[in-house]
mmCIF file of C-alpha atoms in Angstrom:
data_model
loop_
_atom_site.group_PDB
_atom_site.id
_atom_site.type_symbol
_atom_site.label_atom_id
_atom_site.label_comp_id
_atom_site.label_asym_id
_atom_site.label_seq_id
_atom_site.Cartn_x
_atom_site.Cartn_y
_atom_site.Cartn_z
ATOM 1 C CA MET E 1 -123.657 56.161 152.141
ATOM 2 C CA LYS E 2 -119.907 56.242 152.263
ATOM 3 C CA VAL E 3 -119.785 52.779 153.908
ATOM 4 C CA PHE E 4 -121.959 51.697 151.041
ATOM 5 C CA PHE E 5 -119.580 52.907 148.404
ATOM 6 C CA LYS E 6 -116.610 51.728 150.358
ATOM 7 C CA LEU E 7 -118.263 48.164 150.113
ATOM 8 C CA LEU E 8 -118.774 48.754 146.560
ATOM 9 C CA GLN E 9 -115.396 49.592 145.734
ATOM 10 C CA ILE E 10 -114.221 46.438 147.597
ATOM 11 C CA ALA E 11 -116.534 44.079 145.625
ATOM 12 C CA ILE E 12 -115.611 45.653 142.146
ATOM 13 C CA ILE E 13 -111.934 44.788 143.302
ATOM 14 C CA ALA E 14 -112.654 41.321 144.884
ATOM 15 C CA LEU E 15 -115.053 39.856 142.637
ATOM 16 C CA PRO E 16 -112.665 39.643 139.408
ATOM 17 C CA LEU E 17 -110.235 38.140 141.631
ATOM 18 C CA LEU E 18 -112.809 35.397 142.691
ATOM 19 C CA ALA E 19 -113.799 34.765 139.258
ATOM 20 C CA MET E 20 -110.178 34.411 138.395
ATOM 21 C CA ARG E 21 -109.608 31.920 140.984
ATOM 22 C CA ALA E 22 -112.715 30.079 140.173
ATOM 23 C CA ASP E 23 -111.605 29.634 136.728
ATOM 24 C CA LYS E 24 -108.133 28.311 137.751
ATOM 25 C CA PRO E 25 -107.554 24.499 136.657
ATOM 26 C CA LEU E 26 -107.399 21.869 139.381
ATOM 27 C CA ARG E 27 -103.699 21.171 139.480
ATOM 28 C CA VAL E 28 -102.983 17.628 139.883
ATOM 29 C CA VAL E 29 -99.655 15.932 140.473
ATOM 30 C CA PHE E 30 -99.230 12.044 139.900
ATOM 31 C CA PHE E 31 -96.048 11.143 142.004
ATOM 32 C CA GLY E 32 -94.638 7.924 141.765
ATOM 33 C CA ASP E 33 -92.061 5.577 140.089
ATOM 34 C CA SER E 34 -91.454 4.243 136.352
ATOM 35 C CA ILE E 35 -95.004 3.471 135.881
ATOM 36 C CA THR E 36 -95.762 7.299 136.323
ATOM 37 C CA GLN E 37 -92.762 8.299 134.498
ATOM 38 C CA ALA E 38 -94.196 6.462 131.543
ATOM 39 C CA GLY E 39 -97.575 7.876 132.119
ATOM 40 C CA VAL E 40 -96.960 11.122 130.323
ATOM 41 C CA SER E 41 -95.760 9.272 127.198
ATOM 42 C CA PRO E 42 -98.409 9.079 124.170
ATOM 43 C CA THR E 43 -100.018 5.948 125.350
ATOM 44 C CA GLY E 44 -99.340 6.615 129.208
ATOM 45 C CA TYR E 45 -102.055 6.772 131.990
ATOM 46 C CA ILE E 46 -101.873 10.459 132.615
ATOM 47 C CA THR E 47 -102.067 11.212 128.809
ATOM 48 C CA LYS E 48 -104.997 9.126 128.683
ATOM 49 C CA VAL E 49 -106.602 10.817 131.613
ATOM 50 C CA GLY E 50 -106.128 14.011 129.807
ATOM 51 C CA GLU E 51 -108.023 12.407 126.695
ATOM 52 C CA MET E 52 -110.950 11.458 128.672
ATOM 53 C CA LEU E 53 -111.309 15.057 130.237
ATOM 54 C CA LYS E 54 -110.976 16.423 126.739
ATOM 55 C CA SER E 55 -113.866 14.122 125.462
ATOM 56 C CA LYS E 56 -115.931 15.153 128.219
ATOM 57 C CA GLY E 57 -115.309 18.956 127.600
ATOM 58 C CA GLN E 58 -113.643 19.129 130.901
ATOM 59 C CA GLU E 59 -109.792 19.656 129.915
ATOM 60 C CA GLY E 60 -109.833 23.211 130.851
ATOM 61 C CA GLN E 61 -110.710 22.351 134.359
ATOM 62 C CA TYR E 62 -107.550 20.135 135.175
ATOM 63 C CA GLU E 63 -103.758 20.706 134.889
ATOM 64 C CA LEU E 64 -102.138 17.336 134.889
ATOM 65 C CA ILE E 65 -98.454 17.050 135.939
ATOM 66 C CA GLY E 66 -96.404 13.737 136.088
ATOM 67 C CA ALA E 67 -93.828 13.493 138.678
ATOM 68 C CA GLY E 68 -92.494 9.831 138.331
ATOM 69 C CA ILE E 69 -88.858 8.587 138.135
ATOM 70 C CA GLY E 70 -87.977 5.138 137.317
ATOM 71 C CA GLY E 71 -86.802 2.726 140.352
ATOM 72 C CA ASN E 72 -88.116 5.167 142.960
ATOM 73 C CA LYS E 73 -88.975 4.040 146.260
ATOM 74 C CA VAL E 74 -91.182 5.634 148.937
ATOM 75 C CA TYR E 75 -87.902 7.442 150.609
ATOM 76 C CA ASP E 76 -86.792 8.932 147.133
ATOM 77 C CA LEU E 77 -90.417 10.637 146.895
ATOM 78 C CA TYR E 78 -89.907 12.056 150.316
ATOM 79 C CA LEU E 79 -86.357 13.394 149.330
ATOM 80 C CA ARG E 80 -87.735 15.037 146.119
ATOM 81 C CA LEU E 81 -91.091 16.247 147.375
ATOM 82 C CA GLU E 82 -90.064 19.765 148.006
ATOM 83 C CA ASP E 83 -88.726 20.274 144.183
ATOM 84 C CA ASP E 84 -91.108 18.076 142.407
ATOM 85 C CA VAL E 85 -94.461 18.580 143.968
ATOM 86 C CA LEU E 86 -94.652 21.320 146.557
ATOM 87 C CA ALA E 87 -92.808 23.663 144.273
ATOM 88 C CA LYS E 88 -95.608 23.148 141.741
ATOM 89 C CA LYS E 89 -98.448 24.191 144.382
ATOM 90 C CA PRO E 90 -100.709 21.497 143.361
ATOM 91 C CA ASP E 91 -104.410 21.202 144.712
ATOM 92 C CA VAL E 92 -104.220 17.287 144.372
ATOM 93 C CA VAL E 93 -101.562 14.789 144.484
ATOM 94 C CA PHE E 94 -101.660 10.807 143.832
ATOM 95 C CA ILE E 95 -99.136 9.120 145.850
ATOM 96 C CA TYR E 96 -98.617 5.760 143.767
ATOM 97 C CA VAL E 97 -95.287 4.041 145.259
ATOM 98 C CA GLY E 98 -94.537 0.582 146.565
ATOM 99 C CA ILE E 99 -93.636 -1.668 143.705
ATOM 100 C CA ASN E 100 -89.944 -1.147 143.817
ATOM 101 C CA ASP E 101 -89.983 -1.065 147.818
ATOM 102 C CA VAL E 102 -91.250 -4.835 147.229
ATOM 103 C CA TRP E 103 -89.529 -5.754 143.861
ATOM 104 C CA HIS E 104 -86.170 -4.615 144.927
ATOM 105 C CA LYS E 105 -86.072 -6.560 148.008
ATOM 106 C CA ALA E 106 -85.907 -9.770 145.829
ATOM 107 C CA SER E 107 -83.978 -8.154 142.797
ATOM 108 C CA SER E 108 -81.165 -6.500 144.556
ATOM 109 C CA GLY E 109 -81.707 -6.647 148.158
ATOM 110 C CA THR E 110 -82.572 -2.768 148.354
ATOM 111 C CA GLY E 111 -86.479 -2.840 149.203
ATOM 112 C CA THR E 112 -87.992 -0.778 151.881
ATOM 113 C CA ASP E 113 -88.845 -2.696 155.206
ATOM 114 C CA PRO E 114 -92.794 -2.435 156.144
ATOM 115 C CA ASP E 115 -92.009 -0.195 159.137
ATOM 116 C CA LYS E 116 -89.801 2.153 157.179
ATOM 117 C CA TYR E 117 -92.332 2.322 154.370
ATOM 118 C CA VAL E 118 -95.012 3.382 156.604
ATOM 119 C CA LYS E 119 -92.839 6.207 158.224
ATOM 120 C CA PHE E 120 -91.733 7.517 155.118
ATOM 121 C CA TYR E 121 -95.151 7.635 153.692
ATOM 122 C CA GLU E 122 -96.738 9.396 156.602
ATOM 123 C CA ALA E 123 -93.938 11.881 156.668
ATOM 124 C CA LEU E 124 -94.961 12.412 152.915
ATOM 125 C CA ILE E 125 -98.583 13.086 153.768
ATOM 126 C CA LYS E 126 -97.734 15.252 156.931
ATOM 127 C CA LYS E 127 -95.802 17.688 154.485
ATOM 128 C CA LEU E 128 -98.631 17.555 151.734
ATOM 129 C CA LYS E 129 -101.369 17.936 154.469
ATOM 130 C CA ALA E 130 -99.920 20.790 155.849
ATOM 131 C CA GLN E 131 -100.128 22.697 152.583
ATOM 132 C CA ASN E 132 -103.962 21.833 152.702
ATOM 133 C CA ILE E 133 -103.470 19.469 149.542
ATOM 134 C CA ARG E 134 -105.759 16.766 148.983
ATOM 135 C CA VAL E 135 -104.049 13.313 149.111
ATOM 136 C CA ILE E 136 -105.319 10.328 147.203
ATOM 137 C CA VAL E 137 -103.033 7.269 148.250
ATOM 138 C CA CYS E 138 -102.769 4.382 145.931
ATOM 139 C CA THR E 139 -102.074 0.628 146.681
ATOM 140 C CA PRO E 140 -99.343 -1.012 144.808
ATOM 141 C CA THR E 141 -100.490 -2.892 141.884
ATOM 142 C CA VAL E 142 -98.829 -6.093 140.466
ATOM 143 C CA ILE E 143 -95.564 -7.894 139.945
ATOM 144 C CA GLY E 144 -96.684 -10.635 137.737
ATOM 145 C CA GLU E 145 -100.111 -11.154 136.689
ATOM 146 C CA ARG E 146 -101.145 -14.648 137.555
ATOM 147 C CA ASN E 147 -104.441 -14.714 139.310
ATOM 148 C CA ASP E 148 -103.883 -17.749 141.552
ATOM 149 C CA ASN E 149 -101.779 -15.744 144.302
ATOM 150 C CA SER E 150 -98.651 -17.539 142.936
ATOM 151 C CA ASN E 151 -96.578 -14.563 141.918
ATOM 152 C CA GLN E 152 -93.474 -14.375 143.914
ATOM 153 C CA GLN E 153 -94.030 -10.891 145.369
ATOM 154 C CA ASP E 154 -97.857 -11.554 146.017
ATOM 155 C CA GLY E 155 -97.328 -11.834 149.817
ATOM 156 C CA ASP E 156 -95.355 -8.593 150.110
ATOM 157 C CA LEU E 157 -97.815 -6.820 147.868
ATOM 158 C CA ASN E 158 -100.592 -7.695 149.832
ATOM 159 C CA GLN E 159 -99.022 -6.774 152.899
ATOM 160 C CA TYR E 160 -97.858 -3.003 151.506
ATOM 161 C CA SER E 161 -101.431 -2.618 150.327
ATOM 162 C CA LYS E 162 -102.901 -3.532 153.833
ATOM 163 C CA LEU E 163 -100.381 -1.121 155.088
ATOM 164 C CA ILE E 164 -101.719 1.755 152.738
ATOM 165 C CA ARG E 165 -105.204 0.864 153.511
ATOM 166 C CA GLU E 166 -104.453 1.334 157.292
ATOM 167 C CA ILE E 167 -102.613 4.876 156.508
ATOM 168 C CA ALA E 168 -105.693 6.096 154.468
ATOM 169 C CA THR E 169 -107.783 5.188 157.345
ATOM 170 C CA ARG E 170 -105.515 6.566 160.103
ATOM 171 C CA ASN E 171 -104.900 9.815 158.260
ATOM 172 C CA ASN E 172 -108.635 10.200 156.830
ATOM 173 C CA LEU E 173 -107.459 10.068 153.208
ATOM 174 C CA GLN E 174 -109.175 9.078 150.051
ATOM 175 C CA LEU E 175 -107.912 5.474 149.110
ATOM 176 C CA LEU E 176 -107.665 4.194 145.515
ATOM 177 C CA ASP E 177 -107.175 0.625 145.791
ATOM 178 C CA LEU E 178 -105.290 -0.355 142.832
ATOM 179 C CA ARG E 179 -104.336 -3.619 143.994
ATOM 180 C CA LYS E 180 -107.706 -4.690 144.366
ATOM 181 C CA HIS E 181 -108.791 -3.186 141.041
ATOM 182 C CA PHE E 182 -105.976 -5.169 139.104
ATOM 183 C CA LEU E 183 -106.629 -8.406 140.849
ATOM 184 C CA ASP E 184 -110.441 -8.252 140.306
ATOM 185 C CA TYR E 185 -109.644 -7.430 136.542
ATOM 186 C CA LEU E 186 -107.151 -10.290 136.071
ATOM 187 C CA ALA E 187 -109.518 -12.807 137.598
ATOM 188 C CA LYS E 188 -111.890 -11.976 135.035
ATOM 189 C CA ASN E 189 -109.690 -11.485 132.102
ATOM 190 C CA ASN E 190 -106.554 -13.709 132.329
ATOM 191 C CA PRO E 191 -108.297 -17.333 132.221
ATOM 192 C CA GLU E 192 -104.892 -18.826 130.799
ATOM 193 C CA ASN E 193 -102.946 -17.359 134.115
ATOM 194 C CA LYS E 194 -100.536 -15.806 131.926
ATOM 195 C CA GLU E 195 -97.603 -13.933 134.011
ATOM 196 C CA LYS E 196 -97.868 -11.059 131.579
ATOM 197 C CA GLY E 197 -99.611 -9.615 128.699
ATOM 198 C CA VAL E 198 -102.957 -8.578 130.043
ATOM 199 C CA LEU E 199 -102.334 -5.195 131.669
ATOM 200 C CA THR E 200 -98.478 -5.434 131.825
ATOM 201 C CA SER E 201 -95.805 -5.991 129.380
ATOM 202 C CA ASP E 202 -93.004 -7.414 131.762
ATOM 203 C CA ARG E 203 -95.033 -8.059 134.844
ATOM 204 C CA VAL E 204 -95.006 -4.435 136.201
ATOM 205 C CA HIS E 205 -95.142 -1.932 133.549
ATOM 206 C CA LEU E 206 -98.421 -1.412 131.681
ATOM 207 C CA THR E 207 -99.421 -2.044 128.297
ATOM 208 C CA GLU E 208 -101.575 0.430 126.504
ATOM 209 C CA ALA E 209 -104.814 -1.439 128.108
ATOM 210 C CA GLY E 210 -103.036 -1.453 131.361
ATOM 211 C CA ASN E 211 -102.631 2.319 131.073
ATOM 212 C CA GLN E 212 -106.255 2.721 130.066
ATOM 213 C CA PHE E 213 -107.457 0.812 132.819
ATOM 214 C CA LEU E 214 -105.308 2.649 135.438
ATOM 215 C CA ALA E 215 -106.602 6.055 133.830
ATOM 216 C CA GLU E 216 -110.127 5.225 134.116
ATOM 217 C CA LYS E 217 -109.603 4.391 138.016
ATOM 218 C CA MET E 218 -107.398 7.583 138.323
ATOM 219 C CA LEU E 219 -110.218 9.762 136.957
ATOM 220 C CA GLU E 220 -112.862 7.980 138.863
ATOM 221 C CA ALA E 221 -110.878 8.996 142.051
ATOM 222 C CA LEU E 222 -110.233 12.292 140.869
ATOM 223 C CA GLU E 223 -113.760 13.077 140.350
ATOM 224 C CA GLN E 224 -115.069 11.654 143.632
ATOM 225 C CA LYS E 225 -116.395 14.597 145.767
#
């Protein structure tokens, strides 16, 4: 009987704690560059993810945090991982970086070579996985919206996207193939083969339609079991 009452006391203490843990919203960090920095603006993709969750009555189930800084490359993310991500104790982290690693090669000669890109990316993943954080890796999207593979950086973006796919497979991680999603969309919705103005305002940063499209893909990935 004493054992029974002891177990009952433990249950009385433990059950409310378990209930509190179950009711805790899933904390999601979006980790990236200027596209993600703009994601928390009124028309940004992170804001739109929140709006879609609200429309489904699920806003209380998630806490969305933007951790984007303009101009960041993969090693910048590595350097600020502790303060901007791990300190927030997230349950899920989207890593969406690569545009500047490619773009800055041509614009300023300060891009990231493929081997260094992979090393820093996998170092990020190692630290996140050590904290039992669910990691979703994203391929870089576009630098120019022409749909005939004639944008200057298409070759590099395809290469770096292939590297991300390989990283996802090697580390058994969820992949969100944004590069493929954007190219498929532009193949159908850019009949004039415009360089910008469909999903992006300047070949890279997103229009409101681009933010909506990205938000839909992010939410689909987040809700995958």
